[in-house]
CSV table of C-alpha atoms in Angstrom, one decimal:
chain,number,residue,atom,x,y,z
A,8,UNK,CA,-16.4,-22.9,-18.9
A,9,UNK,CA,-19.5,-21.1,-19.1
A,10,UNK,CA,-19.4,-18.0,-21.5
A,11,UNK,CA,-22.2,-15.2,-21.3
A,12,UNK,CA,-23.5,-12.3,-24.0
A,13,UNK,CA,-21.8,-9.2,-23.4
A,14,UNK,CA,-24.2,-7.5,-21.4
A,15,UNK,CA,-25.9,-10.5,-19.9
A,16,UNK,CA,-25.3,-11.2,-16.5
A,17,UNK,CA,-23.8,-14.1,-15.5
A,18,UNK,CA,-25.2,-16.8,-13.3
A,19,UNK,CA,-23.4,-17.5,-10.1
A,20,UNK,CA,-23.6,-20.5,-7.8
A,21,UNK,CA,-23.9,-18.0,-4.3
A,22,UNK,CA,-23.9,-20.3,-1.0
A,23,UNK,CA,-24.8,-17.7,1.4
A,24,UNK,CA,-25.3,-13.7,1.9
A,25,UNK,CA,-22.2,-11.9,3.6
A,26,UNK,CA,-23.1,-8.7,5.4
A,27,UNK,CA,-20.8,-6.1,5.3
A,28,UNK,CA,-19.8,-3.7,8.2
A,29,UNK,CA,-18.1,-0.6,8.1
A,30,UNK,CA,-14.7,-1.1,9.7
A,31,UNK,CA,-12.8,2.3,8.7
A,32,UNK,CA,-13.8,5.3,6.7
A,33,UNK,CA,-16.9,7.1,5.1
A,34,UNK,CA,-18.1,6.5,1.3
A,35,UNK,CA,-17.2,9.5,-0.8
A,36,UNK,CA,-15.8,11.9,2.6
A,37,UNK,CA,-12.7,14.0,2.1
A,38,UNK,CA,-10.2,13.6,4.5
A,39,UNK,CA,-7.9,12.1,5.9
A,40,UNK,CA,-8.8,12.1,9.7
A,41,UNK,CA,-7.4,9.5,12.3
A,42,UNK,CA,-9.6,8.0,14.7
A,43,UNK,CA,-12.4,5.6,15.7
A,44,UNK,CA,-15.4,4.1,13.4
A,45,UNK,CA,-17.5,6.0,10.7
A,46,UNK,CA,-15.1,9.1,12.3
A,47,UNK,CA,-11.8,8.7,10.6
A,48,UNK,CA,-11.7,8.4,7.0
A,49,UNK,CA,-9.3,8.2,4.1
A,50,UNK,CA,-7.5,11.2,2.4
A,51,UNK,CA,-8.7,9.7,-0.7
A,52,UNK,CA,-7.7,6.7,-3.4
A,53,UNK,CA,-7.3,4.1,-0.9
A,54,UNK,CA,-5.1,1.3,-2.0
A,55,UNK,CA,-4.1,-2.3,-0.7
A,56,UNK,CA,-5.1,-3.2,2.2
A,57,UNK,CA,-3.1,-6.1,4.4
A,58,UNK,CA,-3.5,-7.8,7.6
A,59,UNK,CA,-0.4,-8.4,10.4
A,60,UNK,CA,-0.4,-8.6,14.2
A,61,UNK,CA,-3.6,-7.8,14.9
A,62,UNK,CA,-4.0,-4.9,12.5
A,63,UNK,CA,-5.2,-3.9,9.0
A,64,UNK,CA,-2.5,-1.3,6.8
A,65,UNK,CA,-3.6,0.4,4.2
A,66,UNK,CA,-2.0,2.4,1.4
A,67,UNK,CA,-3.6,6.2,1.6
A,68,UNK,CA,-1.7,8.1,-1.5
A,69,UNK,CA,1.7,8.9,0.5
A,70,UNK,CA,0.7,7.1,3.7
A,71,UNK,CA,0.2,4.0,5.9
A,72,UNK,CA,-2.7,3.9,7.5
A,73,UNK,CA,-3.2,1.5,10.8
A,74,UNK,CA,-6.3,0.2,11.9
A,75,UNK,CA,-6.0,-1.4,14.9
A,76,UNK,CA,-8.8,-3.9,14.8
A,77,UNK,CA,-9.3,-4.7,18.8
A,78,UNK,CA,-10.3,-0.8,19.3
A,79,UNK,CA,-11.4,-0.1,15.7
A,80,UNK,CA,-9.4,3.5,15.6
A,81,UNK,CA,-7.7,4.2,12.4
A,82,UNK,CA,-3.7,6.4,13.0
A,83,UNK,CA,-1.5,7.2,10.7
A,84,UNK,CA,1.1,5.2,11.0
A,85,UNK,CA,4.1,6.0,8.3
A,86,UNK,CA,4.1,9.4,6.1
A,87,UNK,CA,2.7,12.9,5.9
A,88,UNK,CA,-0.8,12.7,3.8
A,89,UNK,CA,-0.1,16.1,2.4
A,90,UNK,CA,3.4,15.5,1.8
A,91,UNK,CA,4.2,13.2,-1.3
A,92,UNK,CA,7.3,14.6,-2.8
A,93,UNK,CA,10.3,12.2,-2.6
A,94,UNK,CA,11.6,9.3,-0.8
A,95,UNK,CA,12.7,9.7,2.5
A,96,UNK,CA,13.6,7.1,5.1
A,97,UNK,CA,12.8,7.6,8.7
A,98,UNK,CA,9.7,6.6,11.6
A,99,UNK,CA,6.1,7.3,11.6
A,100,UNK,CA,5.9,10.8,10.9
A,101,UNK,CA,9.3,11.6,9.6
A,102,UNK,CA,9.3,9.0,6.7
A,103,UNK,CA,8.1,10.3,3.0
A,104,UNK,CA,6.4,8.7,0.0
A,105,UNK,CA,6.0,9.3,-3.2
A,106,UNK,CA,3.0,7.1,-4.4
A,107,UNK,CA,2.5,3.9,-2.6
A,108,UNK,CA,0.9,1.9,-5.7
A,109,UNK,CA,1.4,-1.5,-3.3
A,110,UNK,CA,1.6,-2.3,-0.3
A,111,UNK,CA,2.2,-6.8,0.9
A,112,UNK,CA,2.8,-8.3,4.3
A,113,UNK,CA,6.0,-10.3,4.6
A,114,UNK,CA,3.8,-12.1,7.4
A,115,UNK,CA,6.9,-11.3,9.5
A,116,UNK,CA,6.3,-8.2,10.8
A,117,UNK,CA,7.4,-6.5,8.0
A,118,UNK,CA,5.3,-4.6,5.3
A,119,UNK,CA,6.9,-3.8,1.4
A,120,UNK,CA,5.4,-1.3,-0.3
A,121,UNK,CA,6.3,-0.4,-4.3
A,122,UNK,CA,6.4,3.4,-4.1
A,123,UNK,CA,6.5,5.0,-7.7
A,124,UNK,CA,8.7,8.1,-9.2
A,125,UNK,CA,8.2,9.9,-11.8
A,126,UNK,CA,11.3,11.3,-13.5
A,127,UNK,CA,11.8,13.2,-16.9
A,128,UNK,CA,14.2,11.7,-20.1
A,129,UNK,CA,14.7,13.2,-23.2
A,130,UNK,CA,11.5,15.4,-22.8
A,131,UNK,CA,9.4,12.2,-21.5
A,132,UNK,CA,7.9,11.1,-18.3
A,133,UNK,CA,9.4,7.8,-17.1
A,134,UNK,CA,8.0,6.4,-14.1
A,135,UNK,CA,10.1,4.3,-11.9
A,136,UNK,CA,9.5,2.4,-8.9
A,137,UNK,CA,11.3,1.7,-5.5
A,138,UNK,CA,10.8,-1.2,-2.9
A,139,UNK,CA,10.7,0.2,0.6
A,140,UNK,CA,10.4,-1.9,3.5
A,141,UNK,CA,8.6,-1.0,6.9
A,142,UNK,CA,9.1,-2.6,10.5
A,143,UNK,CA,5.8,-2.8,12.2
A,144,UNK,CA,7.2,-3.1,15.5
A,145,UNK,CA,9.1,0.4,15.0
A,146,UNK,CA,7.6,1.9,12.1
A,147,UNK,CA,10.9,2.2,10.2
A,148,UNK,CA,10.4,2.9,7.0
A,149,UNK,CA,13.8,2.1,4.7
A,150,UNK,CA,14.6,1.9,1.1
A,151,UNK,CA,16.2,-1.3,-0.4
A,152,UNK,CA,19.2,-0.5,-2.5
A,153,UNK,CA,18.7,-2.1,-5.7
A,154,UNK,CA,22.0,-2.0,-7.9
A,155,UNK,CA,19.4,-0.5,-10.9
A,156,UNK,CA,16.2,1.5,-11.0
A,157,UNK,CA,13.3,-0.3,-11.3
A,158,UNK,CA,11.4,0.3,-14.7
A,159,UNK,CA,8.0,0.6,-12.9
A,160,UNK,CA,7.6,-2.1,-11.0
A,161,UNK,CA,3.5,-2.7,-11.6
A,162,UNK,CA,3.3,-6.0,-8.7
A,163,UNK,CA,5.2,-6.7,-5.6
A,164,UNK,CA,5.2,-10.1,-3.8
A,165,UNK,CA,7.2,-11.2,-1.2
A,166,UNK,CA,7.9,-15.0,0.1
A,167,UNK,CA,7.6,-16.3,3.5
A,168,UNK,CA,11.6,-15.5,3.5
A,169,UNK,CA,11.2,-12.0,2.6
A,170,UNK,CA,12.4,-12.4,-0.7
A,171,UNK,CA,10.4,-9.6,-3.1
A,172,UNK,CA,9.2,-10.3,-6.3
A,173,UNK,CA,8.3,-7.6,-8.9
A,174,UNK,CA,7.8,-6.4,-12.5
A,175,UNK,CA,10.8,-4.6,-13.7
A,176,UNK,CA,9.9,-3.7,-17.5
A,177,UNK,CA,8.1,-7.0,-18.3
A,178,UNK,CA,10.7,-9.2,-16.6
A,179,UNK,CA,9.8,-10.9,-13.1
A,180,UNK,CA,12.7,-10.2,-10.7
A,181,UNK,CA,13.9,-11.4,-7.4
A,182,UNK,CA,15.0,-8.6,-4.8
C-alpha cells in the first residue's frame, strides 16, 4: 500500500471523468415535496438509497421515498414525513416509522429497513432497533417478530433468500 502525510492528498489512478446529473432533489432545500426533477426534494437527512424494479427507494427520516426512474417523479411511497413516532404496520400512507437508519433490497421485491427506538432504563437512553420488511408490489410495510429486542442493530444485510443479517450489540445475527 501506498501511505500519504496527513494532510497530503493522495494520488489516484482516475480512468475517466463521470458527470453527474441531478436525478431527485435540490442541494440544501427544505422539504419534502413529491414530484418530478429539480421539483421534489427531500424532507431532509437522506439516507440509503437502493435500486428494485425499475425504481430507486430512499430512506427520508420516517419515510420511503420512490423514484420512479422511467418518468423521473419522486412519491412518497411508505410513512408520514412529519410523523415519526412509533412503529406501526400498515400501506403507503398508513404505515409509521420511527428512524429508518437502513434501508437494503432483498432483490426480490422486498425492501428491509432497520428502524431505531429509543427507549429509557434506569434513567438512560437505550436505543433499539427493529427489522421491518416492505412489499414493493403492495407497499406493506410489516414488522418481523424477533423473540428479543435488538440492541441497536447499526447494519442490515439481507441474502438472496431473504435471510437478514444485523448487528445486535457487537454480535452478527441471522433473522
Amino acid at each position: 500500500g501506498t501511505s500519504t502525510a496527513c494532510g497530503a492528498k493522495p494520488q489516484a489512478n482516475v480512468t475517466g471523468t463521470y458527470a453527474l446529473s441531478l436525478l431527485a432533489g435540490a442541494v440544501y432545500h427544505d422539504g419534502p415535496f413529491d414530484g418530478s426533477g429539480p421539483d421534489f426534494h427531500f424532507g431532509g437527512y437522506v439516507g440509503d438509497a437502493v435500486y428494485d424494479r425499475g425504481s430507486v427507494y430512499v430512506a427520508d427520516g420516517s419515510t420511503i421515498r420512490k423514484i420512479d426512474l422511467a418518468t423521473a417523479t419522486m412519491t412518497t411511497f411508505a410513512g408520514v414525513y412529519t410523523e415519526s413516532c412509533c412503529l406501526v404496520d400498515g400501506v403507503g400512507p398508513s404505515a409509521r416509522f420511527s428512524s429508518i437508519v437502513q434501508l437494503v433490497s432483498g432483490g426480490d421485491g422486498i425492501l428491509y429497513l432497520l428502524d431505531e427506538t429509543s427507549d429509557v432504563e434506569a434513567g438512560l437512553f437505550h436505543d433499539t432497533g427493529t427489522i421491518r420488511r416492505v412489499t414493493i408490489d403492495t407497499g406493506a410495510v410489516t414488522t418481523l417478530v424477533l423473540d428479543r429486542t435488538l440492541d441497536f442493530g447499526s447494519g442490515l444485510a439481507v441474502d438472496g433468500q431473504g435471510h437478514a443479517y444485523t448487528n445486535d450489540g457487537g454480535a452478527i445475527v441471522e433473522v
